[in-house]
Structure formats: C-alpha cells, structure tokens
XYZ file of C-alpha atoms in Angstrom:
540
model
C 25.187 7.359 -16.754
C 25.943 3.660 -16.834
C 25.685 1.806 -13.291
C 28.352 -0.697 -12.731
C 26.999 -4.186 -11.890
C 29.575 -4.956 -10.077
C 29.322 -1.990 -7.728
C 25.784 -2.467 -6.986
C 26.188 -6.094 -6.114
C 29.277 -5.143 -3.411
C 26.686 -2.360 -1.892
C 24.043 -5.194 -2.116
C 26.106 -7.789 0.473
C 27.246 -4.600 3.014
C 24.834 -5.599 5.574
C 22.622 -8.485 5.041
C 19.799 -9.008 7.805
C 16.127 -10.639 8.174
C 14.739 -7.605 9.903
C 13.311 -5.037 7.632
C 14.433 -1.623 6.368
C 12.057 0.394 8.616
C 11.660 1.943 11.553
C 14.802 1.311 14.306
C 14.897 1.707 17.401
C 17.902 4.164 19.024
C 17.464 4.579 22.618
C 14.622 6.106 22.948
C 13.954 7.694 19.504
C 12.652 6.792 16.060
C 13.855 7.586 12.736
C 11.726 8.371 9.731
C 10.087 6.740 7.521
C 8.933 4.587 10.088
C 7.473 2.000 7.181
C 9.783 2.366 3.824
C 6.759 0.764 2.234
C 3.632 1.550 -0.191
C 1.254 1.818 2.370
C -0.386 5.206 0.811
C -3.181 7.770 2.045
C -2.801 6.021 5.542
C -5.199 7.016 8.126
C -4.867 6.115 12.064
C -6.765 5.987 15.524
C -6.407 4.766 18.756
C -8.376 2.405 20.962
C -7.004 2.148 24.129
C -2.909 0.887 24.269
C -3.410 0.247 20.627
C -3.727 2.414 17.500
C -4.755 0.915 14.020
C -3.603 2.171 10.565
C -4.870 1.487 7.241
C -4.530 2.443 3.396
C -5.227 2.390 -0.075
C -5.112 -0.545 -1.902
C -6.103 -0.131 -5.431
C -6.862 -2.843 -7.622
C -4.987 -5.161 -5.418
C -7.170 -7.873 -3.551
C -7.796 -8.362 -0.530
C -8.053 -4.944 0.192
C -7.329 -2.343 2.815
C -4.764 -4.030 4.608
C -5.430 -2.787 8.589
C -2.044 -2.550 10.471
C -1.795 -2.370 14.627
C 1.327 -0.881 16.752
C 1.406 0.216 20.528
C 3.611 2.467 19.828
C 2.939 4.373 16.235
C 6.195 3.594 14.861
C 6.169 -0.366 14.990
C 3.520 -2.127 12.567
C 2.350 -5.743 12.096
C -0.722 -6.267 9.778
C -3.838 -8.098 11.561
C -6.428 -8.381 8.525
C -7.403 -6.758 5.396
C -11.240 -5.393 5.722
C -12.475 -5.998 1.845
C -11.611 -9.335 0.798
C -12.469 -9.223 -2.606
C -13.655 -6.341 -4.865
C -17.392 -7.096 -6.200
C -17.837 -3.200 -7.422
C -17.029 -4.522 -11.444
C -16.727 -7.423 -13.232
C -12.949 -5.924 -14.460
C -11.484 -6.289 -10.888
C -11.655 -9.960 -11.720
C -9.580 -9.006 -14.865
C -11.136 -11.353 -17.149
C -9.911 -12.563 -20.416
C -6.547 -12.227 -22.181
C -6.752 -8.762 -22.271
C -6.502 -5.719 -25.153
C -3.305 -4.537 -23.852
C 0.666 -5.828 -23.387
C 3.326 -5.917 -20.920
C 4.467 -3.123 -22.769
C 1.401 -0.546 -22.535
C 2.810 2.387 -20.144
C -1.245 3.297 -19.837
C -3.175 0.149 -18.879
C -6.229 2.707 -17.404
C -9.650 1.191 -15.819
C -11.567 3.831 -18.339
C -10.487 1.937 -21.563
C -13.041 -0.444 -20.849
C -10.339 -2.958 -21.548
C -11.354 -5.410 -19.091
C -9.126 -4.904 -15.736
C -9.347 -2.765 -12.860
C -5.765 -1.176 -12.657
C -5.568 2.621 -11.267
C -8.796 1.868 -10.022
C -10.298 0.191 -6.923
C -9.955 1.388 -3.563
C -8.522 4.665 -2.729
C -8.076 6.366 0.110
C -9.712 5.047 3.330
C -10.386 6.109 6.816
C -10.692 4.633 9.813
C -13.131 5.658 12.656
C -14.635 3.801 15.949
C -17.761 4.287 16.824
C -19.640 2.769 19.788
C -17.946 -0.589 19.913
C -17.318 -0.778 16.322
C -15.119 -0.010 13.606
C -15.656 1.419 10.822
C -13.925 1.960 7.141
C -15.052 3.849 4.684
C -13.644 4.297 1.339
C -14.019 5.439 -2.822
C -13.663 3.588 -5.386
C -13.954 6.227 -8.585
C -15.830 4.516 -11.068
C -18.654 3.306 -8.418
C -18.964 5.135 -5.287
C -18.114 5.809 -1.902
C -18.620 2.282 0.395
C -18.436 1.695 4.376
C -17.222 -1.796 5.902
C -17.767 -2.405 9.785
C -16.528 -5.026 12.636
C -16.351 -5.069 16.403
C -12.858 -6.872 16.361
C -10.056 -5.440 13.951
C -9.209 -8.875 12.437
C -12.656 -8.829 11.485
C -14.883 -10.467 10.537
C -15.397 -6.982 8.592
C -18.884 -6.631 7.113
C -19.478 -6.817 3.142
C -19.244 -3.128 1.395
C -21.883 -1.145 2.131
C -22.863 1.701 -0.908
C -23.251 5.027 1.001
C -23.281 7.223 -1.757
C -23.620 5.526 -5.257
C -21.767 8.206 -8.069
C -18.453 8.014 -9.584
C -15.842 10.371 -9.251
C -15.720 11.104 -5.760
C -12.653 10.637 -3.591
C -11.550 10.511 0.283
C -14.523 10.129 2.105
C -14.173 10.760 6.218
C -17.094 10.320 8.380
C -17.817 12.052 11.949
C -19.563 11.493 14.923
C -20.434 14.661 16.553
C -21.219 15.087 20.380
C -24.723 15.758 19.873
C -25.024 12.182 17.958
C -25.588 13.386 14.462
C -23.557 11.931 11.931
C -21.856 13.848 8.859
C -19.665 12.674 6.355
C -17.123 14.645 4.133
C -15.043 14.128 0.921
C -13.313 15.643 -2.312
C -13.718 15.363 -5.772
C -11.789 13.357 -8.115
C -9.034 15.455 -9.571
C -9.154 16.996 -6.094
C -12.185 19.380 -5.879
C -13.907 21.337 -3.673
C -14.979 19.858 -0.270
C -18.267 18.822 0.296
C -20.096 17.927 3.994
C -23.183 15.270 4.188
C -25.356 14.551 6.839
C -25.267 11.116 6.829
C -27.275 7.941 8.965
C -26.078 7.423 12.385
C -25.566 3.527 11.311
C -22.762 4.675 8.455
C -24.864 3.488 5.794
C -25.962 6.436 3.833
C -26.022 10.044 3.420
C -29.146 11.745 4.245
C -28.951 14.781 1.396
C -26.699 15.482 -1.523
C -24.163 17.402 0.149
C -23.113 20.882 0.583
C -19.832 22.560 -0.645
C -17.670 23.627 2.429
C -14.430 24.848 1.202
C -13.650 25.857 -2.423
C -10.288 27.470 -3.052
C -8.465 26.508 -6.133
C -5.950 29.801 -5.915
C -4.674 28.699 -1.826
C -5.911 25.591 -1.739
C -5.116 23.854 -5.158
C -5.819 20.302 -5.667
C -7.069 19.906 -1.768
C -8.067 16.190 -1.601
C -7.955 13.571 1.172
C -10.176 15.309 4.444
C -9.678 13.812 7.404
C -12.359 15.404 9.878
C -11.961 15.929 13.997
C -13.458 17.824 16.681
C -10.590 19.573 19.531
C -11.502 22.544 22.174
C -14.674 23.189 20.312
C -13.410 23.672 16.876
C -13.804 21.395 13.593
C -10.533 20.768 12.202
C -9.774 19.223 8.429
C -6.112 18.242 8.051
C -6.403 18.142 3.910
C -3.436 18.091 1.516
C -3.026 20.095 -0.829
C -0.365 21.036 -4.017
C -0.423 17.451 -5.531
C 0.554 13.899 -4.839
C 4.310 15.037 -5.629
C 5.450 18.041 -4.149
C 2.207 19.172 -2.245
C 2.030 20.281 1.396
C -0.534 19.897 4.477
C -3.632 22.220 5.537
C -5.385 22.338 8.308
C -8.471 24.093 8.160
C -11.021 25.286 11.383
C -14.705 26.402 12.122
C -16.590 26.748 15.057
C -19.304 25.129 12.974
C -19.226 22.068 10.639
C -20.313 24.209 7.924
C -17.709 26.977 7.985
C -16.732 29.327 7.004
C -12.985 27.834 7.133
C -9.738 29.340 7.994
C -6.682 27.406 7.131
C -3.187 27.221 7.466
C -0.426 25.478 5.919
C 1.028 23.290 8.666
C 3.171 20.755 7.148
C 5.891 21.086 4.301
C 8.849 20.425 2.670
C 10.749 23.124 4.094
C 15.089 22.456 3.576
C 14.610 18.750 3.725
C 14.870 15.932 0.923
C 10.805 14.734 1.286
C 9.627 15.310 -1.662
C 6.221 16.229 -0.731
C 5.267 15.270 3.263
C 1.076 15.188 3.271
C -2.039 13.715 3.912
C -2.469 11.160 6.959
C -3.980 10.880 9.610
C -4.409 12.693 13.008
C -4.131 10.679 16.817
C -3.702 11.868 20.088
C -1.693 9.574 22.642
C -2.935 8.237 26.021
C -0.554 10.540 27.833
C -1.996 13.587 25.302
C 0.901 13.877 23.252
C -0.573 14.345 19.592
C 0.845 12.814 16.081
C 0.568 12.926 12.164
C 1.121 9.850 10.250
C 1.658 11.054 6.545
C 3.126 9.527 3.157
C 5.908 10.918 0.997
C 6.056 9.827 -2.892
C 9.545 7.883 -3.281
C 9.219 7.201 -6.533
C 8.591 3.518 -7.937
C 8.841 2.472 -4.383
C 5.365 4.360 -3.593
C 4.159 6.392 -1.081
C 5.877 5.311 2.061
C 5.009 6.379 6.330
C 6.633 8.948 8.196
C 5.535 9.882 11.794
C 5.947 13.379 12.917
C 4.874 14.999 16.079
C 2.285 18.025 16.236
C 2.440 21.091 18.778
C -0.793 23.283 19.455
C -0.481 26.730 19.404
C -3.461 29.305 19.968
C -5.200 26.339 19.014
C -3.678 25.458 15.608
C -1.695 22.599 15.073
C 2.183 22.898 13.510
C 3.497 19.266 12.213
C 6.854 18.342 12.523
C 10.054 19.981 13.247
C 9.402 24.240 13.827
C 11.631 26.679 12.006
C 11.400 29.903 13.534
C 8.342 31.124 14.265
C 6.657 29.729 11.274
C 3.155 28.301 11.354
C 4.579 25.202 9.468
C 6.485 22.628 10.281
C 9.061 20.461 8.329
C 9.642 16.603 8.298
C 11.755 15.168 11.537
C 14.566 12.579 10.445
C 14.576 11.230 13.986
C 12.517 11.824 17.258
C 11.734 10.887 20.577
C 9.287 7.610 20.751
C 6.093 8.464 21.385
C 5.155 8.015 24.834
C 2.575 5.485 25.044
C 2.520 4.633 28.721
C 2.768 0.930 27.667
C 6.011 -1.278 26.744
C 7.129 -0.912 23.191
C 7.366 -4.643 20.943
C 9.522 -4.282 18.182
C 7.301 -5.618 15.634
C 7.286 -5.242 11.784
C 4.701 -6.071 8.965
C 4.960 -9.472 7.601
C 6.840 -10.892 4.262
C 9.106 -14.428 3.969
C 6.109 -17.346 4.082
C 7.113 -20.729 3.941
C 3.244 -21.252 2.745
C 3.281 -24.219 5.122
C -0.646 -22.690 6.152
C -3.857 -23.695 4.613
C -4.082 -19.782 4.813
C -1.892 -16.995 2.864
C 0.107 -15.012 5.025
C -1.475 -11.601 5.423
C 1.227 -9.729 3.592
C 0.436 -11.039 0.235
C -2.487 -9.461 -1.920
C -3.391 -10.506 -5.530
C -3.252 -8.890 -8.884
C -7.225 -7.999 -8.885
C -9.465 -10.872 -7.478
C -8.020 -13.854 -7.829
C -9.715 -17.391 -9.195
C -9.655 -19.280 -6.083
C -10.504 -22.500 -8.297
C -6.519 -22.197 -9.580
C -4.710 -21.713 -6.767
C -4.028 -24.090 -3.453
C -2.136 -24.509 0.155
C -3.479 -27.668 0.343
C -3.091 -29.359 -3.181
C 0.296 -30.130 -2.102
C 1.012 -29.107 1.839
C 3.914 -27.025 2.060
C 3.754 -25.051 -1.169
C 1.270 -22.769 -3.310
C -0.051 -23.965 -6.304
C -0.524 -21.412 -8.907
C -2.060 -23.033 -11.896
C -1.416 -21.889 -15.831
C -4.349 -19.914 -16.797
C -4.510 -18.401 -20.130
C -3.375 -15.084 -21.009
C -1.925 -12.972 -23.480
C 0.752 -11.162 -20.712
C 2.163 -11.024 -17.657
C 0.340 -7.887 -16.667
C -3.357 -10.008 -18.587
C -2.860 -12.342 -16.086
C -5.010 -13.922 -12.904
C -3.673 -14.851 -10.041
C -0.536 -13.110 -9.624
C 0.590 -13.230 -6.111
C 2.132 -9.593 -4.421
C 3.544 -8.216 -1.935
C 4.658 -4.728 -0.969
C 8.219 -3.632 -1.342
C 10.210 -2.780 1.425
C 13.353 -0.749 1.865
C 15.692 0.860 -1.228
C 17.422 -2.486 -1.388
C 16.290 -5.758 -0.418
C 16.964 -9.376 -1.468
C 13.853 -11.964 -2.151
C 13.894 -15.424 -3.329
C 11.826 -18.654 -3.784
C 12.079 -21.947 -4.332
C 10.381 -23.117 -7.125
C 9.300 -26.741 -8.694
C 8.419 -26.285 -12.102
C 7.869 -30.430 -12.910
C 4.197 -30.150 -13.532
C 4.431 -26.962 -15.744
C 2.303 -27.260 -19.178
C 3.576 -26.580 -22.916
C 3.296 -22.624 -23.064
C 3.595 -21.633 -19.443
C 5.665 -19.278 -17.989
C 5.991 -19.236 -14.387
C 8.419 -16.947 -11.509
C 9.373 -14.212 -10.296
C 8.679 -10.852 -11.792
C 8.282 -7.014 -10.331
C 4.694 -5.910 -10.870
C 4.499 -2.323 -12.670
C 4.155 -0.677 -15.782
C 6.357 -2.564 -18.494
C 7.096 -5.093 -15.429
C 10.291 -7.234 -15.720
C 10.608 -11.058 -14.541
C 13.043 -14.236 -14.256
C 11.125 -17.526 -14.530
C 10.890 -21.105 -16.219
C 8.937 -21.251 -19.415
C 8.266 -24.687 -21.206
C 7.788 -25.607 -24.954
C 7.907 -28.600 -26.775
C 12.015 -27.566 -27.733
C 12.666 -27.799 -23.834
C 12.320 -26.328 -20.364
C 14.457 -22.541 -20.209
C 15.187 -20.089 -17.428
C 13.769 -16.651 -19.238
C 14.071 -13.284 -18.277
C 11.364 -10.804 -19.577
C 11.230 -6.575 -19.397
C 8.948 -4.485 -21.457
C 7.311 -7.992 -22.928
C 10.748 -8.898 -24.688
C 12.201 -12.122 -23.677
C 15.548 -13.306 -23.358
C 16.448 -17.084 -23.520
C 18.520 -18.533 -20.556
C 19.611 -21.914 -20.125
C 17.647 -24.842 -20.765
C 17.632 -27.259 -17.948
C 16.435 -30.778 -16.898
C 15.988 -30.704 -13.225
C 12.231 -29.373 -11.808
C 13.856 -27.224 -8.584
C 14.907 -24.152 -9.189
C 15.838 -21.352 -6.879
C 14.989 -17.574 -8.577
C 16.028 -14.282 -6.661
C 15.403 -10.270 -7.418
C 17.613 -8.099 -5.764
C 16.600 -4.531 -5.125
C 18.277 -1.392 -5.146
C 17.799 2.599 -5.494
C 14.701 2.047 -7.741
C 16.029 -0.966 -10.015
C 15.835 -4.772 -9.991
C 18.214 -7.279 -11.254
C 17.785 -11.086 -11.613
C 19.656 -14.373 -10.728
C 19.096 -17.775 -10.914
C 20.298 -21.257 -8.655
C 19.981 -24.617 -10.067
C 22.189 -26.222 -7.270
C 19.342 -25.060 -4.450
C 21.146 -21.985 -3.012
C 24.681 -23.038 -3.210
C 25.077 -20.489 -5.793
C 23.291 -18.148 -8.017
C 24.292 -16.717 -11.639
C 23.473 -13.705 -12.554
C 20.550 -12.956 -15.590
C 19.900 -9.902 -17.243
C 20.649 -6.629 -16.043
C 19.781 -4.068 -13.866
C 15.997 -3.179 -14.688
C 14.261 0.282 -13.889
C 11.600 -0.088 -11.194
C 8.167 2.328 -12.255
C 6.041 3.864 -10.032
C 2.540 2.525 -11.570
C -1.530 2.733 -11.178
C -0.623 4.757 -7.753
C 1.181 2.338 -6.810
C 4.747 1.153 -5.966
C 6.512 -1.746 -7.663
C 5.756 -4.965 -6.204
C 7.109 -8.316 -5.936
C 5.090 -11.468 -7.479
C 4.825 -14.875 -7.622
C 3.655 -15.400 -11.149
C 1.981 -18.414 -12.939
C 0.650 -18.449 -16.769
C 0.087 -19.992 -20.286
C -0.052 -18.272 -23.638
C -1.218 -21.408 -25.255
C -5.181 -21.379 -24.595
C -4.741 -25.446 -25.560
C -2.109 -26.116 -22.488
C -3.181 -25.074 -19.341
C -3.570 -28.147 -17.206
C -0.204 -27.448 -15.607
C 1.026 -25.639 -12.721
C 3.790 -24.161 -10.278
C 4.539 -24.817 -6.952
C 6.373 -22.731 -4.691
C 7.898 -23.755 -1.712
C 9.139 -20.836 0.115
C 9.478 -16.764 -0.416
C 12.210 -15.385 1.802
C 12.679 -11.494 2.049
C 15.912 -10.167 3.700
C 16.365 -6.511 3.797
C 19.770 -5.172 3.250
C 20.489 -2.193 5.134
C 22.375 1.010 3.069
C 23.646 4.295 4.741
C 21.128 6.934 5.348
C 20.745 9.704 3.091
C-alpha cells in the first residue's frame, strides 16, 4: 500500500510540542507506556522517596544508562554506570570494516571486527549496605558487577564474576542470613541456574546449580529477577520469547526449589504485543509495581508500569479478568502513591552542546575515539572529525540517541566549512540498512546527499557552510528535509524510509561524521544544536 507524503506530513504538524511522547499526567492517573522509548530488560528499586531504573545497552557506549523518578512513571537519566566497554577490542569497532550499510546481519560472531548484537544485556539493579550495585552479561565474555555509593556514580570499573560466554540475565540476592547467591539463564534462554556467590559481589563461590528446567511450560524462560516476600523466594522470569511471550512468577520456601509457577502477566484482549520481563518494587506506602517492556517494533522495547495485587501469596500483574491468575496490560491507572510530591520530569534529548560535557542522553556507536571528537575545540558545538571508513554503519564515533514517541521531529544545525575531500557528514537513523541526509564533499563540489541501504542520491550542490538537516518520524518510518536559509524553510529529500528494529535494538537517531578517502581525513563537522520536539498523535 503506498503512503501518501502528503498525508503523513499534515498528521506530522497536528500537535507540535517540546515535551515528549511519554507518560502524561491526567488527574491523578498515568497512561501506559510510561517511556515510548528503547529502554529494554529494565530493572527497578527503591531507596527511600526515590526509585532507580536501568537497562540494556548493547554495543552502545557509555553503557547502562541509570534513570531516577519519585514517582515510577516520570524518568530523568542521572548517569550511565559503564563508561566504556573494555570486554573486546571489536567494541572499539576498529578498521573499515568487512561488511556494508547494506548487510541485514552485521553479527559480533563473524569476527568481523565490531561489537553489534553484542555488549551489555540485561542488567539488574540491587542496593546493598550503602551501595549499589549492577550486574550484567555480556555473551561473548561473561557475567560483570559495577558498584557506587551515589547513583551518578562514580560507578566502579567492571568487575568479572563469572568469566564464560553464553550466559544471560544475571540477578544477585542478599538473603537475611547474609549469604549471598546469584542467579541467571542461558543464552537462547535456558534453564535457570543459582550460585552462591561472595558477599562483596565479586564472584561466585561454585559453578552453579540448575533450579528450574522446563522447556514444555516454561519455554525460552530468560531474564530472573530474584526477591524474598512473607518467607517465600519469588523469580518473576519471562517466558514465550522476546515477541509475543508472557510473565512467570515462580516460588519456594527454599532458594533451591523445588519451584511452582504461575503465569501472571499476559497479553490477554489487548494490542501489547508481548508485556514481560521487568522488574519488581514495592512503594513506601506498600503498594507493589511491575515495570516491564513490550517489543514495538523498530522503535524497541519500550516501559509500561502496571500494578500487582497479592493473592494467597502470589502476585497477579496488571488489570484482572475474572478470576484468572493473570493479569493483562492497564492503558491508564491511578499514580502510584508515593507519599511524596510528583515532578513532572522526562529523560533528556535537544543539547545545544554548549557543555564541555555530552548531555547524558547521547551514547556512541561502540566506544568512541575520544582523540576525534570535542566540546571544546570550538565552544558551542561538537566536533566530530572524518575518520576513515568504508560505511556509515564501519564507522567511529557516531553520536545516538534513543527514539522517542511514534512521531517526532529532530533537527541540527550543522557547519560543514571545514569538511575534507571524501567526507560525508549528518544526520542518519542508526539500524540495519540505516538511511541518512547529510553534506558530502568532493573535488566536483559540496552536495546535500541522502543515503538508504548504502545507495546514494545526489541533492543540491551548495556554497554556503550552514546548513540546517531534519528527520521526521512517524509509525515506524523516517523521511528527510533540508534548510539552507537557517530554519526559514525546509525542502523535502527523499522519501519516506522504513525504520528496522536492529542488534536488539530500536532505531536511533545520529549525528554522523566520516571519510571514505583514507588520504582526506583532516576535516571535520561541527554541530551546533540538536533539537527534539515530539509530536503528539491520537492514541491507539
């Protein structure tokens, strides 16, 4: 079915605002997702008036970006707890790599010499006398633990607790006698297996011991999250698949089982496509919560809150049908109550890079080169400089950000005078076969370019250095404009690309800066500004 351009511009300029597409405030309630963003496999606890969120990050770097909300359903980010990713040489992806923008299957296992679908996966977040502590897999290396007393850090270098590949989801737990376990799946989702582990976090004390196997109920079970209620162990564990899979709990009077379970959470007659794994927290006033993801497609895995009720000591998530034993996703509910005054706050994303620091909503493309990049090179703007590669998705220092909302606007403001023979430098969606608007300069002339798949298509050329270059986002596809008259107006480039959901990972936004001519890369890009407004379209 073709999509009229024209139609989706119209719905693009209904209602045009600088707050984001996420959680609102109505009254007193909330309406799910409460994040319409990538922030996958969270997990969440409380200390004190304030409860602290994180999730998986990938290949992306910094990593494990740690959000904080009085209220579960409002979320700024305060620090990212692994600030670069020193597990392999290929998270630095090095070289102008053996693949192309048009490679649907860039994997970490090819040995080609990047880090995508790899990195970190699924953390979770525990506090344990005075500190906090993350751990987290990465599957090619291990399971790792980073600590701090303050959330914004600083956070401790990784830690290797257990050093094997192919293990996912590691949780630890404190129990009230002081001993220390720790548990975790399988890669592919396997069984479940239960450490001892030292009291300090920093490794296991045996090789482990299978506590639940059940591939005919529990099929794919993955992503343990361990806690300790009335005298019972609980593990909240998806299960079914990232897709369409649903939410166990499981319970034992003793650590090591045997395990009963229940399915607690599912789709039931709503449009999630598959509401599961999270994290479990329990408000000052006792009221308890699940915050889980939903795969959306190539906008990720985004948040929804739900409320839990105990019954007979089992806990049903969500909205009840009936009598059943699970519940279904809410679209809207009453706030939590926190016992504290609710701020309105939301994660971060326009910068006007006028800091020596990046704001903390932007991660890199694997580790950056901090030699080729600056705040300070020229105050006001980011330098990216034109390293050599043979792509867009072969190259360093590509600047991202995660998307938020089905439709959203974002622009920057771009000077492209210093740019080098062979560089092409802009805006571009990060994701399989990614798609971009930018400059790129040759000896014949300086041209606005839009790219998808790898193929380029030759714009105008122009003579002036400031350019203005805008994606506009909606219902999973991206389509590019251009100003040369700073804002006044923009003209329209391209057309309306498919967004991918890619590596685990949504699409993203990013700031992109790179040379295929090895000879020519003593120029560079600066950027002045990146605004994100979030348009606002009728609920489903």
């Amino acid at each position: 079915m073709k999509i009229s351009t024209s139609l989706l511009l119209n719905a693009l300029m209904v209602v045009l605002t600088s707050v984001p597409f996420i959680a609102r405030v109505y009254a007193a309630t909330y309406t799910n997702p409460i994040l319409y963003a990538d922030y996958s496999d969270p997990d969440v606890i409380r200390i004190g008036n304030h409860y602290y969120m994180v999730a998986s990050t990938f290949h992306f770097s910094p990593g494990i970006p740690l959000l904080e909300s009085n209220d579960l359903v409002h979320w700024t980010i305060v620090a990212h707890a692994v600030q670069r990713l020193t597990f392999d040489a290929r998270y630095d992806l090095p070289g102008p790599l053996g693949f192309d923008d048009h490679s649907a299957h860039a994997q970490f296992n090819s040995g080609m010499g990047h880090g995508y679908s790899a990195g970190i996966w699924a953390p979770a977040i525990r506090y344990h006398h005075q500190r906090f502590y993350i751990f987290f897999p990465t599957p090619t290396e291990g399971i790792f633990m980073v600590s701090a007393i303050r959330p914004e850090g600083p956070w401790s270098k990784p830690v290797a607790v257990i050093t094997q590949p192919n293990l996912e989801d590691p949780c630890p737990f404190w129990d009230d006698d002081g001993k220390a376990y720790l548990v975790h799946s399988i890669k592919g989702a396997g069984p479940l297996i239960l450490h001892r582990m030292s009291s300090d976090g920093t490794h296991v004390l045996d090789t482990g011991r299978v506590i639940v196997q059940d591939a005919k109920n529990l099929p794919t079970l993955e992503g343990p999250k361990l806690y300790k209620r009335n005298g019972y162990y609980y593990i909240f564990a998806p299960y079914g698949g990232v897709e369409t899979g649903s939410q166990a709990v499981l319970r034992s009077r003793n650590i090591y089982g045997p395990y009963e379970f229940r399915t607690v959470l599912s789709k039931g007659d709503t449009t999630v496509q598959g509401p599961h794994q999270g994290g479990y927290v329990e408000t000052l006033s006792g009221d308890s919560w699940f915050i889980h993801f939903n795969s959306t497609g190539a906008y990720g895995r985004i948040v929804y809150l739900e409320p839990v009720q105990w019954k007979n000591d089992w806990p049903i998530i969500g909205n009840i049908i009936d009598d059943s034993t699970a519940g279904e996703p809410v679209t809207s509910h009453a706030l939590p109550d926190v016992k504290t005054h609710a701020t309105a706050a939301y994660p971060q994303m326009s910068d006007e890079f006028s800091s020596s620091h990046l704001g903390l909503q932007w991660e890199w493309n694997h580790n950056p080169d901090d030699a080729h990049w600056s705040l300070t090179k020229r105050r006001g703007f980011l330098r990216l400089d034109a390293m050599y590669a043979g792509s867009f998705l072969a190259a360093r220092n590509t600047l991202t950000q995660v998307q938020f909302g089905r439709v959203s606007q974002f622009t920057v403001r771009m000077d492209a005078r210093e740019m080098s023979n062979g560089q092409h430098a802009g805006l571009g969606m990060l994701q399989i076969q990614p798609n971009w608007i930018g400059i790129v300069k040759s000896e014949a002339g300086t041209s606005i370019v839009t790219s998808s798949a790898g193929v380029e298509s030759k714009g105008i050329t122009i003579t002036q250095s400031v350019i203005q270059l805008r994606m506009n986002v909606h219902d999973e596809k991206v389509s590019y404009s251009y100003s040369i008259d700073d804002g006044k107006t923009f003209i329209a480039m391209g057309e309306w690309y498919e967004m991918h959901f890619s590596w685990w990972k949504g699409a993203r936004p990013a700031l992109f800066s790179y040379s295929i001519d090895a000879s020519s890369v003593s120029g560079h890009a600066d950027f002045d500004w990146a605004h994100v407004e979030q348009m606002e379209p009728a609920r489903e």
